[in-house]
Structures are given as structure tokens and as C-alpha cells.
PDB file of C-alpha atoms and ligand atoms in Angstrom:
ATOM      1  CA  UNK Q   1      69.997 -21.421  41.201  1.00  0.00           C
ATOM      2  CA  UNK Q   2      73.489 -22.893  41.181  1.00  0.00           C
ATOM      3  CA  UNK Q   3      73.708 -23.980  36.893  1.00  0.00           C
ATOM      4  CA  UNK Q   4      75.663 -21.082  35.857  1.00  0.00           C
ATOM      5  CA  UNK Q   5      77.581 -21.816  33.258  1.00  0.00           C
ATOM      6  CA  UNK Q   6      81.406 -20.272  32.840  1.00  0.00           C
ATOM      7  CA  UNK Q   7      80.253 -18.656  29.587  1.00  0.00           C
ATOM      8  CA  UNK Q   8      77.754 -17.245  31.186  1.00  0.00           C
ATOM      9  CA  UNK Q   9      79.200 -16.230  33.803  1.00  0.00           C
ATOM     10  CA  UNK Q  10      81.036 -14.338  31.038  1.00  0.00           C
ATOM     11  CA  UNK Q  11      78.490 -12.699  29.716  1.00  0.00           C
ATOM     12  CA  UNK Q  12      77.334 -11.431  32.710  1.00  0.00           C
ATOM     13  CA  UNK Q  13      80.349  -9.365  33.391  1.00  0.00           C
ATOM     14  CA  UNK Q  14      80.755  -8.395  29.985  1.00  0.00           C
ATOM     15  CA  UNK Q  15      77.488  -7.560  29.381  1.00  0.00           C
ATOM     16  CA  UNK Q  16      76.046  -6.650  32.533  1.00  0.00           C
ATOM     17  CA  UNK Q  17      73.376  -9.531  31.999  1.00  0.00           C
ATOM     18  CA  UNK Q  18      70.915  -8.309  35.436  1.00  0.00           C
ATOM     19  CA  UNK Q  19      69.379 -11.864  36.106  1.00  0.00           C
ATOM     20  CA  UNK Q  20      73.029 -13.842  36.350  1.00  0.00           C
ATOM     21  CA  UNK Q  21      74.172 -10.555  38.548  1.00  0.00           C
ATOM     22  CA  UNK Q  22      71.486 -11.463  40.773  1.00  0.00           C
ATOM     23  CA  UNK Q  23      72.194 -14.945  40.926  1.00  0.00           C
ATOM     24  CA  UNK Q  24      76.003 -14.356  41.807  1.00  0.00           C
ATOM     25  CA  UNK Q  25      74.598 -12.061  44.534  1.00  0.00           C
ATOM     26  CA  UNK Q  26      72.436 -14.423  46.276  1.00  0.00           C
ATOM     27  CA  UNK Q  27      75.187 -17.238  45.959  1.00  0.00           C
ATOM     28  CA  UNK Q  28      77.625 -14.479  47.481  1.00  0.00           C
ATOM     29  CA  UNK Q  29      80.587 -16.603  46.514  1.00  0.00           C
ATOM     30  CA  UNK Q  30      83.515 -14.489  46.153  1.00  0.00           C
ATOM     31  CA  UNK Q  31      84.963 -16.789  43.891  1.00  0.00           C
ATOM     32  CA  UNK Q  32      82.622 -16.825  41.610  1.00  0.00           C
ATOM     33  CA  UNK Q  33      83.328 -13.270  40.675  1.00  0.00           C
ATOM     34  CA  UNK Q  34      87.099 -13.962  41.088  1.00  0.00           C
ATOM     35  CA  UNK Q  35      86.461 -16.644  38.352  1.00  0.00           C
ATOM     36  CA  UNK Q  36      84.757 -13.946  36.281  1.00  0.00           C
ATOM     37  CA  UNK Q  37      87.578 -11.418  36.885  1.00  0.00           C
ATOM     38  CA  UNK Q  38      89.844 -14.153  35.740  1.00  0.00           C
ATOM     39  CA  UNK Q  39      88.199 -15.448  32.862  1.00  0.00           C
ATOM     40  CA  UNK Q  40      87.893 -11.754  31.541  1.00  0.00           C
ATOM     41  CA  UNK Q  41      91.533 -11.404  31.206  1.00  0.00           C
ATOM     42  CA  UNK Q  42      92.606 -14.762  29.394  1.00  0.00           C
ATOM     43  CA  UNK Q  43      92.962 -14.845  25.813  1.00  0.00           C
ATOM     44  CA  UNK Q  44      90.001 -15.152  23.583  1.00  0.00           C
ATOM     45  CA  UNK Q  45      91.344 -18.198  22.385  1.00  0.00           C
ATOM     46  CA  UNK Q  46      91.468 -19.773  25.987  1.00  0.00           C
ATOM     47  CA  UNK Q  47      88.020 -18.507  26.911  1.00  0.00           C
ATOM     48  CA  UNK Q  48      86.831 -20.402  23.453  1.00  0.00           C
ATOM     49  CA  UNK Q  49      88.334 -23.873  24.477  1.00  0.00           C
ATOM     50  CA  UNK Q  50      86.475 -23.529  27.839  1.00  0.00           C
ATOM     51  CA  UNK Q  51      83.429 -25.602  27.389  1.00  0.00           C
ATOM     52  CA  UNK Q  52      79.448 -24.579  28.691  1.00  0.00           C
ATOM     53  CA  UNK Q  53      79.891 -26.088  32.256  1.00  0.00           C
ATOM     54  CA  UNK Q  54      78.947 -25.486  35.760  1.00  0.00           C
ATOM     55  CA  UNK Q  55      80.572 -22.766  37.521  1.00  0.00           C
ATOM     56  CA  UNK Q  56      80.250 -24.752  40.971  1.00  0.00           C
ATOM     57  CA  UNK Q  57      81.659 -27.536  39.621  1.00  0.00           C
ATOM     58  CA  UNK Q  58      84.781 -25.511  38.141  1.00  0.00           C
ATOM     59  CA  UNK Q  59      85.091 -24.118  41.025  1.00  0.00           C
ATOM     60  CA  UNK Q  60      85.516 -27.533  43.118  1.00  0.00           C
ATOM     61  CA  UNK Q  61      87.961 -29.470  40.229  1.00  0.00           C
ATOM     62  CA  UNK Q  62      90.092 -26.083  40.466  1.00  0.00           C
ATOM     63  CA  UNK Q  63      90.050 -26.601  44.613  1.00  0.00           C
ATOM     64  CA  UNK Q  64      91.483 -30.181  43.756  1.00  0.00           C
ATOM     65  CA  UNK Q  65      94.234 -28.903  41.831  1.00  0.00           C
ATOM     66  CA  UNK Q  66      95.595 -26.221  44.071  1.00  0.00           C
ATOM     67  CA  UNK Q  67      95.232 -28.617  47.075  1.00  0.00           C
ATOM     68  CA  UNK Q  68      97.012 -31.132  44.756  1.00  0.00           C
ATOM     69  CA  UNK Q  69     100.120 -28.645  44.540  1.00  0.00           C
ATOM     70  CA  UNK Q  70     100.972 -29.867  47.794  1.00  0.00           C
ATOM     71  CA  UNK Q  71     101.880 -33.102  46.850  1.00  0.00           C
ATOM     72  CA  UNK Q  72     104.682 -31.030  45.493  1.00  0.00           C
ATOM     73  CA  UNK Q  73     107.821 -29.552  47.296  1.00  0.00           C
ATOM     74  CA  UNK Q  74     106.945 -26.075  49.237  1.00  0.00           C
ATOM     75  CA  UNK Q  75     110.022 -25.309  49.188  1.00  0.00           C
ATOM     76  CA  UNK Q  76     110.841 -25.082  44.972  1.00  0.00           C
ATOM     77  CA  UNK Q  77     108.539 -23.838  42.159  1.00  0.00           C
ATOM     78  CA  UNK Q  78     105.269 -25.152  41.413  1.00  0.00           C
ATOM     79  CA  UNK Q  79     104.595 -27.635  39.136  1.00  0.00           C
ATOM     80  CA  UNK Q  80     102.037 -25.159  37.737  1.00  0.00           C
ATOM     81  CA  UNK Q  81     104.974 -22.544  37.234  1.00  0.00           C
ATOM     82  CA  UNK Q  82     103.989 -20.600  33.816  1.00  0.00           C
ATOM     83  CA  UNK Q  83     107.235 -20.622  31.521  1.00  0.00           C
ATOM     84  CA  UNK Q  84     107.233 -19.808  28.024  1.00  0.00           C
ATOM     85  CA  UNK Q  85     108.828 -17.128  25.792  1.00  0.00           C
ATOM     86  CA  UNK Q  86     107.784 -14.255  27.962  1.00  0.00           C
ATOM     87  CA  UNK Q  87     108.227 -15.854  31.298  1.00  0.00           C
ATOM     88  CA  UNK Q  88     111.819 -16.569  32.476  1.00  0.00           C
ATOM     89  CA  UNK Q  89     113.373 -18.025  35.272  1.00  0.00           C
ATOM     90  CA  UNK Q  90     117.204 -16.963  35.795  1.00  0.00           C
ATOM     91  CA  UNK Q  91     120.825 -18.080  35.360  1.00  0.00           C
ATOM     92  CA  UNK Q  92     121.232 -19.489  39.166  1.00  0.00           C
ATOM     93  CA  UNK Q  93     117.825 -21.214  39.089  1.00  0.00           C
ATOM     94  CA  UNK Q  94     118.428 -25.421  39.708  1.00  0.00           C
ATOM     95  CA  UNK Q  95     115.649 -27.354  40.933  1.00  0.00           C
ATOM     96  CA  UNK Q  96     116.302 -28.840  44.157  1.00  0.00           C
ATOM     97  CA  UNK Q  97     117.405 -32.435  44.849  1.00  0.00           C
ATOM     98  CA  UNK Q  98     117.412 -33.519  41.470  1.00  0.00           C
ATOM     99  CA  UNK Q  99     117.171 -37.428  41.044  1.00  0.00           C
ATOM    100  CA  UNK Q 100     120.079 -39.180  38.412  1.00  0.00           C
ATOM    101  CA  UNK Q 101     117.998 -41.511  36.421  1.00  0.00           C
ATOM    102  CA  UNK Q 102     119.854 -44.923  36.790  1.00  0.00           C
ATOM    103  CA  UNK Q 103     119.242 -48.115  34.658  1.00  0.00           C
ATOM    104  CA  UNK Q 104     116.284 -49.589  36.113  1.00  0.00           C
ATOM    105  CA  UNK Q 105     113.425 -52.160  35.286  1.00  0.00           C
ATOM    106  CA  UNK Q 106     110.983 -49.700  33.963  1.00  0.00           C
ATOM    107  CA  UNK Q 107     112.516 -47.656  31.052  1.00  0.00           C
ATOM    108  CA  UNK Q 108     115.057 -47.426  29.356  1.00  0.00           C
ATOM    109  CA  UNK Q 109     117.593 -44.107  29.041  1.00  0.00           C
ATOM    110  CA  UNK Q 110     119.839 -43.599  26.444  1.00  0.00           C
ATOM    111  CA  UNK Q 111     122.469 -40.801  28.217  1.00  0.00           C
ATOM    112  CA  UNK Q 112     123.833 -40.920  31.465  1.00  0.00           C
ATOM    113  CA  UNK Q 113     123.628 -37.590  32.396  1.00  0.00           C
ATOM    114  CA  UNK Q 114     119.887 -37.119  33.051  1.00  0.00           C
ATOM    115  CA  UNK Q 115     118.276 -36.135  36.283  1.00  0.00           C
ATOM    116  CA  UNK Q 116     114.452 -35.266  37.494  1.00  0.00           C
ATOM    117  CA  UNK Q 117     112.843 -33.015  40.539  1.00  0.00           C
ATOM    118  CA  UNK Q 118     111.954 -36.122  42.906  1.00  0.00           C
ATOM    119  CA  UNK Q 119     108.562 -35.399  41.790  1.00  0.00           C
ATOM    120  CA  UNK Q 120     108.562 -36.298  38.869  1.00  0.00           C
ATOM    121  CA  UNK Q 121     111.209 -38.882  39.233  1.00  0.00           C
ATOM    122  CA  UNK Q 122     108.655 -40.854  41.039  1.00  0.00           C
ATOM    123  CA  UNK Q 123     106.167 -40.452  38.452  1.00  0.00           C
ATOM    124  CA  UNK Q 124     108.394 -41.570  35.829  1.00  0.00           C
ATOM    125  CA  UNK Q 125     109.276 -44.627  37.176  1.00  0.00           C
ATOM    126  CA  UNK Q 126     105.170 -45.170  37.204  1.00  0.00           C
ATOM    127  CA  UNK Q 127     104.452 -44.623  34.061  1.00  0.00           C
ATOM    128  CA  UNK Q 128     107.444 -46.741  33.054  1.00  0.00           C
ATOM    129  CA  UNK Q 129     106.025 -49.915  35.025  1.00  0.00           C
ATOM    130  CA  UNK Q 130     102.913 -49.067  33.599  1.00  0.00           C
ATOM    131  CA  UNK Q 131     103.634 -49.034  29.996  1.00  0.00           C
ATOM    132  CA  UNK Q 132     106.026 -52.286  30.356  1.00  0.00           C
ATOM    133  CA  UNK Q 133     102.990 -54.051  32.017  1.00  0.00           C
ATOM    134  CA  UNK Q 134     101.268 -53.191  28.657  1.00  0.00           C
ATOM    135  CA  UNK Q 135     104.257 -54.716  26.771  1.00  0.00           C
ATOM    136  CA  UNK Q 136     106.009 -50.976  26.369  1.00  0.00           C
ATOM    137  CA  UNK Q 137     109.014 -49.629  26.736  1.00  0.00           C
ATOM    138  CA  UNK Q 138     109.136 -46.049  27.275  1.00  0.00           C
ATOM    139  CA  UNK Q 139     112.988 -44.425  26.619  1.00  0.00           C
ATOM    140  CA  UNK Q 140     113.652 -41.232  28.154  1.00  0.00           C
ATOM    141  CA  UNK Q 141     116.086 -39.136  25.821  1.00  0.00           C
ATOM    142  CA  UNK Q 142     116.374 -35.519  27.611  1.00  0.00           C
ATOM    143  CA  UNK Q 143     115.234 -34.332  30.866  1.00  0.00           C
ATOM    144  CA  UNK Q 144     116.670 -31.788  33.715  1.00  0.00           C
ATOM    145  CA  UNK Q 145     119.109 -29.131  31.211  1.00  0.00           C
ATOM    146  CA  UNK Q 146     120.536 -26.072  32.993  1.00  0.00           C
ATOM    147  CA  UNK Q 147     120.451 -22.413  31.782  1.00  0.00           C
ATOM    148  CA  UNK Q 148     123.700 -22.888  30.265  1.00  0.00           C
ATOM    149  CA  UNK Q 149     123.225 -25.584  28.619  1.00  0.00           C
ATOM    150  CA  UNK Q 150     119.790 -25.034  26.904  1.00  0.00           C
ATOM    151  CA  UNK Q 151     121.906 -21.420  25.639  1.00  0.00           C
ATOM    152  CA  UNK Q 152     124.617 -23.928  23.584  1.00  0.00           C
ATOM    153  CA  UNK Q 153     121.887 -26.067  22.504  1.00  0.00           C
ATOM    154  CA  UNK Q 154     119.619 -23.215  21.243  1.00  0.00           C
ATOM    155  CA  UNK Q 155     122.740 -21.994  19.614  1.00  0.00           C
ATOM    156  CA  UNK Q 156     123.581 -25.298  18.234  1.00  0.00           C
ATOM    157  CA  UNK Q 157     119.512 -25.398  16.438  1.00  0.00           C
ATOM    158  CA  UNK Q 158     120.420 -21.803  15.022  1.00  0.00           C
ATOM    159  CA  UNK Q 159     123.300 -22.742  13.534  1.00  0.00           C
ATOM    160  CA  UNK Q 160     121.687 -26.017  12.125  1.00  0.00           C
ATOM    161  CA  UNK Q 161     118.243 -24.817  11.109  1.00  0.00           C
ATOM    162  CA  UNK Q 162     118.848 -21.169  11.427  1.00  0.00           C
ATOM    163  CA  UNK Q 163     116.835 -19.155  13.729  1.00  0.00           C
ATOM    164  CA  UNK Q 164     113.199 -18.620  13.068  1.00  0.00           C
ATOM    165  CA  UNK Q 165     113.098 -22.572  12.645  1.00  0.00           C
ATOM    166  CA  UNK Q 166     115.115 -23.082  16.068  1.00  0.00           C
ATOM    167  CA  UNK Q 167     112.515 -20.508  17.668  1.00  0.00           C
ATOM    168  CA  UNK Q 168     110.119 -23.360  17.018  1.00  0.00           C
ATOM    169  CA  UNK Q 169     111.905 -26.097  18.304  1.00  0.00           C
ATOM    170  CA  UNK Q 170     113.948 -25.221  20.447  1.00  0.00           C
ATOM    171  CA  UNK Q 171     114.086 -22.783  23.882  1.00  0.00           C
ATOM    172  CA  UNK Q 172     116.149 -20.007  24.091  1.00  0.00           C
ATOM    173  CA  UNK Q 173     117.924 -20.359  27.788  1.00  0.00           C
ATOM    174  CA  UNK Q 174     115.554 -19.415  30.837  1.00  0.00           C
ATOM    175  CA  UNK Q 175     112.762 -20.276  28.996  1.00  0.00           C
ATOM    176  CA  UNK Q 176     112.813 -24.245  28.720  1.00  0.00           C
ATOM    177  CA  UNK Q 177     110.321 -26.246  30.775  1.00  0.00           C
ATOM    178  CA  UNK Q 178     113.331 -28.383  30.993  1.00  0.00           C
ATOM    179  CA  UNK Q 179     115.069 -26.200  33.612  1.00  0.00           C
ATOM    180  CA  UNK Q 180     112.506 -26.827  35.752  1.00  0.00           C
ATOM    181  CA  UNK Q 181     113.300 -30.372  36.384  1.00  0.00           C
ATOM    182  CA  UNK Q 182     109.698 -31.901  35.570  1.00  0.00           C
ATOM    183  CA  UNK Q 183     109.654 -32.018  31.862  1.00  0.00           C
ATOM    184  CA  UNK Q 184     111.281 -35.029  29.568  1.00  0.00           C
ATOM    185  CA  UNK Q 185     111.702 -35.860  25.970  1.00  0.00           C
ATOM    186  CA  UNK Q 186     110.667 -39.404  25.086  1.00  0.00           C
ATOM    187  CA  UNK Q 187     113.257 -40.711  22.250  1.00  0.00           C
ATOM    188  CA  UNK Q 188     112.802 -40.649  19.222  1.00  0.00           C
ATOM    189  CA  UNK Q 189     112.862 -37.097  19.568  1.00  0.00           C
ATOM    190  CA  UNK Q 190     111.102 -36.296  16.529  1.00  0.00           C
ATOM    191  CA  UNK Q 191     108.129 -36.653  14.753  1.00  0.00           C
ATOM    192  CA  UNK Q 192     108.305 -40.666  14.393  1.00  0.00           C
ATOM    193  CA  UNK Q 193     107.527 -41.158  18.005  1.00  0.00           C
ATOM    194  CA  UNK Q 194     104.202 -40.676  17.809  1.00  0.00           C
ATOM    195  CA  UNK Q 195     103.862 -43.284  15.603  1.00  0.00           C
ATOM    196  CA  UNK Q 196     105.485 -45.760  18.108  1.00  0.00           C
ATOM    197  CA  UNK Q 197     104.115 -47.873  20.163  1.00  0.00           C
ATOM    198  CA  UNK Q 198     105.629 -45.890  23.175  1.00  0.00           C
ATOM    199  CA  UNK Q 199     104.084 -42.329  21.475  1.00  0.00           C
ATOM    200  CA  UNK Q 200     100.692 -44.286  21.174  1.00  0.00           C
ATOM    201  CA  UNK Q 201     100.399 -45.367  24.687  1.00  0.00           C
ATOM    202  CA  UNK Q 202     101.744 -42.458  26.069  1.00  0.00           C
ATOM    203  CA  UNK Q 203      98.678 -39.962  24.246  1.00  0.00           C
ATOM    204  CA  UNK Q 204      96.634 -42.805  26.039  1.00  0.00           C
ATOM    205  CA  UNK Q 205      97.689 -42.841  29.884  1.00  0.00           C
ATOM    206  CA  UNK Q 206     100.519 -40.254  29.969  1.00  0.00           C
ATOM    207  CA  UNK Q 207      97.712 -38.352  32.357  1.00  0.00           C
ATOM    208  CA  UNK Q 208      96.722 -41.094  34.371  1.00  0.00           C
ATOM    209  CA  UNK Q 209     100.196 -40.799  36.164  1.00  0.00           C
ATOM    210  CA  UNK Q 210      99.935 -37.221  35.754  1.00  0.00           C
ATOM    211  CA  UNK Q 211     102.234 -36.439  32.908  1.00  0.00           C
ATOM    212  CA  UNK Q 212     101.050 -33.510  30.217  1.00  0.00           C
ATOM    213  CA  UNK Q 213     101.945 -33.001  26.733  1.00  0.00           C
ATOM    214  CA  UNK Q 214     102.949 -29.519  26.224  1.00  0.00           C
ATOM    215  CA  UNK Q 215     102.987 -28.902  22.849  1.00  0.00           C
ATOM    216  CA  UNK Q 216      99.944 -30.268  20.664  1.00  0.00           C
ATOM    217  CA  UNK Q 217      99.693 -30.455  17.261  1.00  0.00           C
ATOM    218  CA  UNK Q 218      97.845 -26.989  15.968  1.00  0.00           C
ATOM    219  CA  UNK Q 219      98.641 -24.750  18.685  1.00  0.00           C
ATOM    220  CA  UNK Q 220     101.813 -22.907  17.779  1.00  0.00           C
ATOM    221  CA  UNK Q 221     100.573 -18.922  18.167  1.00  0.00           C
ATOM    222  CA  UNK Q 222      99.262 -20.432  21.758  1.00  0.00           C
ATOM    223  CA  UNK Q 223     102.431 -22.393  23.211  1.00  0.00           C
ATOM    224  CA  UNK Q 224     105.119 -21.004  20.431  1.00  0.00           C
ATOM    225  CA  UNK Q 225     106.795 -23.979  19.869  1.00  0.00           C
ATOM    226  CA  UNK Q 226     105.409 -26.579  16.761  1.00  0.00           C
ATOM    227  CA  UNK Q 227     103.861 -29.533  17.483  1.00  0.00           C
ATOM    228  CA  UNK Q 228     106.316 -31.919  19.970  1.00  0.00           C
ATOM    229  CA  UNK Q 229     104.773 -35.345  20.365  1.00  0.00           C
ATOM    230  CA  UNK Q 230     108.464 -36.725  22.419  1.00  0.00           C
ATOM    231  CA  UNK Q 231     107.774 -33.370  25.142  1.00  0.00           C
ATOM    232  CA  UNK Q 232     105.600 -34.061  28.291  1.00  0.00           C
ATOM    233  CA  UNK Q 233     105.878 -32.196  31.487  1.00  0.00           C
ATOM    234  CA  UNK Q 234     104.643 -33.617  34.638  1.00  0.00           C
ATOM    235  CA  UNK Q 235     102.104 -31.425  36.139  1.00  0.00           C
ATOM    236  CA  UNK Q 236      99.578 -33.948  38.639  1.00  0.00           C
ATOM    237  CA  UNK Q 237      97.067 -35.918  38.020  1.00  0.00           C
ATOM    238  CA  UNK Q 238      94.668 -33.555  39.142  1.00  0.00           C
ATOM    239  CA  UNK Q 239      95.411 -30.714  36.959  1.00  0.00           C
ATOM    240  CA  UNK Q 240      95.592 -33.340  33.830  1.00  0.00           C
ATOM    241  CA  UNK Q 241      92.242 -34.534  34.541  1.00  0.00           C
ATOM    242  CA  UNK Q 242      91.461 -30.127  34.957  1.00  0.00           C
ATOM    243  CA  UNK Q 243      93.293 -29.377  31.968  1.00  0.00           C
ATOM    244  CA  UNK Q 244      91.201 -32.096  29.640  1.00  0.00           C
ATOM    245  CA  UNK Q 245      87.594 -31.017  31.106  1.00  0.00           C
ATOM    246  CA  UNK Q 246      88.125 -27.569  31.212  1.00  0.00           C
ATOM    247  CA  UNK Q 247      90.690 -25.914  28.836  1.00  0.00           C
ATOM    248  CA  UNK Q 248      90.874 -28.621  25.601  1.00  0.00           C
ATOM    249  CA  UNK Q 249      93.346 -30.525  26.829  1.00  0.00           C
ATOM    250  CA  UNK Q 250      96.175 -27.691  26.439  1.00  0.00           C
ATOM    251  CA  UNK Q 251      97.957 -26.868  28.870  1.00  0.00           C
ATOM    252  CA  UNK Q 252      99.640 -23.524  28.340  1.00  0.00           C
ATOM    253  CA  UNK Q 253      95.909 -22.042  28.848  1.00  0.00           C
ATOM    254  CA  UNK Q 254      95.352 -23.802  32.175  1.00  0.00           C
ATOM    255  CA  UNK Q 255      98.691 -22.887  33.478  1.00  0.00           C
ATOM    256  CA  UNK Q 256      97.760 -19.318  32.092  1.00  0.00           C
ATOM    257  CA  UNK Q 257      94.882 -19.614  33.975  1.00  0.00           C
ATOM    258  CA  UNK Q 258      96.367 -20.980  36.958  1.00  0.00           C
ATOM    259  CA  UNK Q 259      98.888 -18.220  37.128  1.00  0.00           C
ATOM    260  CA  UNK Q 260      95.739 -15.672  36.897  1.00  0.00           C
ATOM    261  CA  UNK Q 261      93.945 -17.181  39.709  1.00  0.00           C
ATOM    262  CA  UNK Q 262      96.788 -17.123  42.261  1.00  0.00           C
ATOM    263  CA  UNK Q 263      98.232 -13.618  41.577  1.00  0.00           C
ATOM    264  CA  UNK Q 264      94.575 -12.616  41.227  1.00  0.00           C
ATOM    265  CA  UNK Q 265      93.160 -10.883  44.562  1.00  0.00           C
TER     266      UNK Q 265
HETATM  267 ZN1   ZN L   1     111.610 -31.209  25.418  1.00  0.00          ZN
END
């Protein structure tokens, strides 16, 4: 009897249901009950936008994703690397062998100082030739920004919109998925992109090339920023396809959940 399903899985640890105990006992895979561990501890709200589903077949999608990391450089953060308002990185952190973004054939860039983890500097420049072989052009408007300079612009959105609306918006410094290197605002960076025809084909196949948006519309007390249709991170095309099947298509809980899984023993 493999069709557990990750709620139930649930209840069984929370409720000590004997007949799925049984079944994760004859199964006698470990990570079965590391998945139940994990579940346990994520946010109700998480463990409510995790549909009925197959525990096996969790299990193997989540296999793809970690194995996917490796596509990745070893040797700087992972692209899965949980950062929000309580999870820093420091002053001296700069991702390494950051990418200029040049004028090319498949987007357009309206600054000249902007720069990408190779990473995601190679998936840019794929969803760029995709969109402009659908007749799109994509322009990138804000990309790599270092510690210091995510503290003046934080600064700069107090002293426009004062601070409870910059908390919002904006990052305070150590705390932008920006300083990682694999995140980039599409221009306009406001609301009116998504009516664009670059904001609607992004929504469409922004995943295909493995690129996530961050902050959806109605999940503020999740991510803590407002709703940021321009703001996509580049995560994999693996954990895009993970983060649509399995967590609602948000990706602060899968990275939550990611982060729970590997410090989870
Ligand atoms: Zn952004």
C-alpha cells in the first residue's frame, strides 16, 4: 500500500492514526517519516496549499530538485537559499563571477550597471530568445545590488513613502533576493507590467526556463513584501515545476520547505 497521501501522512503523526503507522512501517522508508517530521513544522498556511497527493511521488519530484541543485555552482549559495526578513546574509557576501549584462539580441536593459550569477545569466538570455520568438521583448530593469546599496535604496523608499510602506516594497539590506545574484526586476517596475505584453508572457513561461515569481498577489503575511509582478528569481526548472504541484505555486513555502528538509536529520 504505497497511496498515502501527504495529508495523511499528516494525520498520522498528529494523530497517531494506527493503520497509516503501519503502512509507513512496512514501507520502512526513512523519508517518509522525515517528510512527516518536516511537514509538522511548516506553517499551517503552507501545509494548507499542499494538495492530497502521493507521498511516493513527492518524494521522487523532491529527489529531482535537490539533484537539480547541482546544475548550480558548489561552490556559492544555493539557488534554494531561504532569504526573507528573518534570514540574512552579511555585509561581505557577493555572489561569485557575476556576469555584466551587455546589449544583446534577446532583451533589452535599460542601465549599464547590471550583472547576474552565471546561472542565471544563462537563463536569462533563454527566456529572452524565447519571448522575442513570440514577438516579446523582455527589459531587464534591476538585477545583482550589493548590501550597500540595497541599505541607500531602502533608505531612499523611507524617505519617499515612509517606512511601513517601504517595508512592503522594498528590502532592508541583507535581506534582498537581489544580493544573491539570481533575482531581476522586469521594467516597468510597477504594477503596469503585468498588464504588458512582456508581464503576460512572462506569468505564462517564466517557469519553463526556470524563473519564479516571488511575490504573488495575496500573499503578503507569507513572503512580507506586496504583490511584485516585475520580481522573479531564478530557482530551476525543476523546483518551478515542484513549487506549482506541490506548494500553490509560491515559492517562499517551498524554499521554507526546502530549507526544512536539508537541515532536517
Ligand atoms: Zn526586485
Amino acid at each position: 500500500m504505497k497511496k498515502l497521501t501527504v495529508a495523511l501522512i499528516l494525520t498520522s503523526l498528529l494523530f497517531g492514526n494506527a493503520c497509516a503507522k503501519s503502512i509507513v512501517k512496512k514501507d520502512s522508508n526513512p523519508d517518509i517519516e522525515k517528510l512527516n517530521r518536516v511537514l509538522a513544522g511548516m506553517s499551517q498556511k503552507c501545509k494548507d496549499a499542499i494538495p492530497n497527493g502521493d507521498a511516493e511521488e513527492f518524494l521522487a519530484d523532491l529527489y529531482k530538485v535537490l539533484d537539480s541543485e547541482k546544475e548550480c555552482s558548489s561552490s556559492d549559495l544555493s539557488p534554494f537559499y531561504l532569504i526573507d526578513k528573518k534570514h540574512y546574509v552579511g555585509a561581505d557576501y557577493v555572489p561569485k563571477g557575476l556576469i555584466h549584462l551587455e546589449k544583446n539580441p534577446y532583451y533589452e536593459i535599460n542601465k549599464n550597471n547590471l550583472s547576474l550569477r552565471p546561472e542565471a545569466f544563462a537563463a536569462l538570455e533563454k527566456l529572452g530568445q524565447a519571448a522575442k520568438n513570440d514577438g516579446v521583448t523582455l527589459t531587464v530593469s534591476s538585477t545583482y545590488r550589493s548590501y550597500e546599496y540595497q541599505k541607500n535604496l531602502f533608505q531612499y523608499w523611507v524617505s519617499v513613502d515612509g517606512l511601513e510602506e517601504a517595508e512592503r516594497e522594498s528590502a532592508r539590506e541583507g535581506t534582498s533576493q537581489h544580493q544573491l545574484g539570481m533575482a531581476l526586476d522586469f521594467a516597468p517596475v510597477d504594477d503596469a507590467f503585468d498588464k504588458t505584453p512582456g508581464g503576460q508572457w512572462v506569468y505564462k513561461h517564466a517557469a519553463e526556463y526556470g524563473w519564479s515569481l516571488s511575490f504573488p498577489q495575496g500573499y503578503e503575511d507569507v513572503t512580507g513584501f506586496r504583490w511584485e509582478c516585475w520580481h522573479f528569481r531564478y530557482i530551476g526548472v525543476e523546483a518551478c515545476r515542484f513549487q506549482k504541484k506541490w506548494f500553490s505555486d509560491v515559492q517562499q513555502f517551498m524554499i521554507e520547505f526546502l530549507n526544512s528538509w536539508k537541515s532536517n536529520n
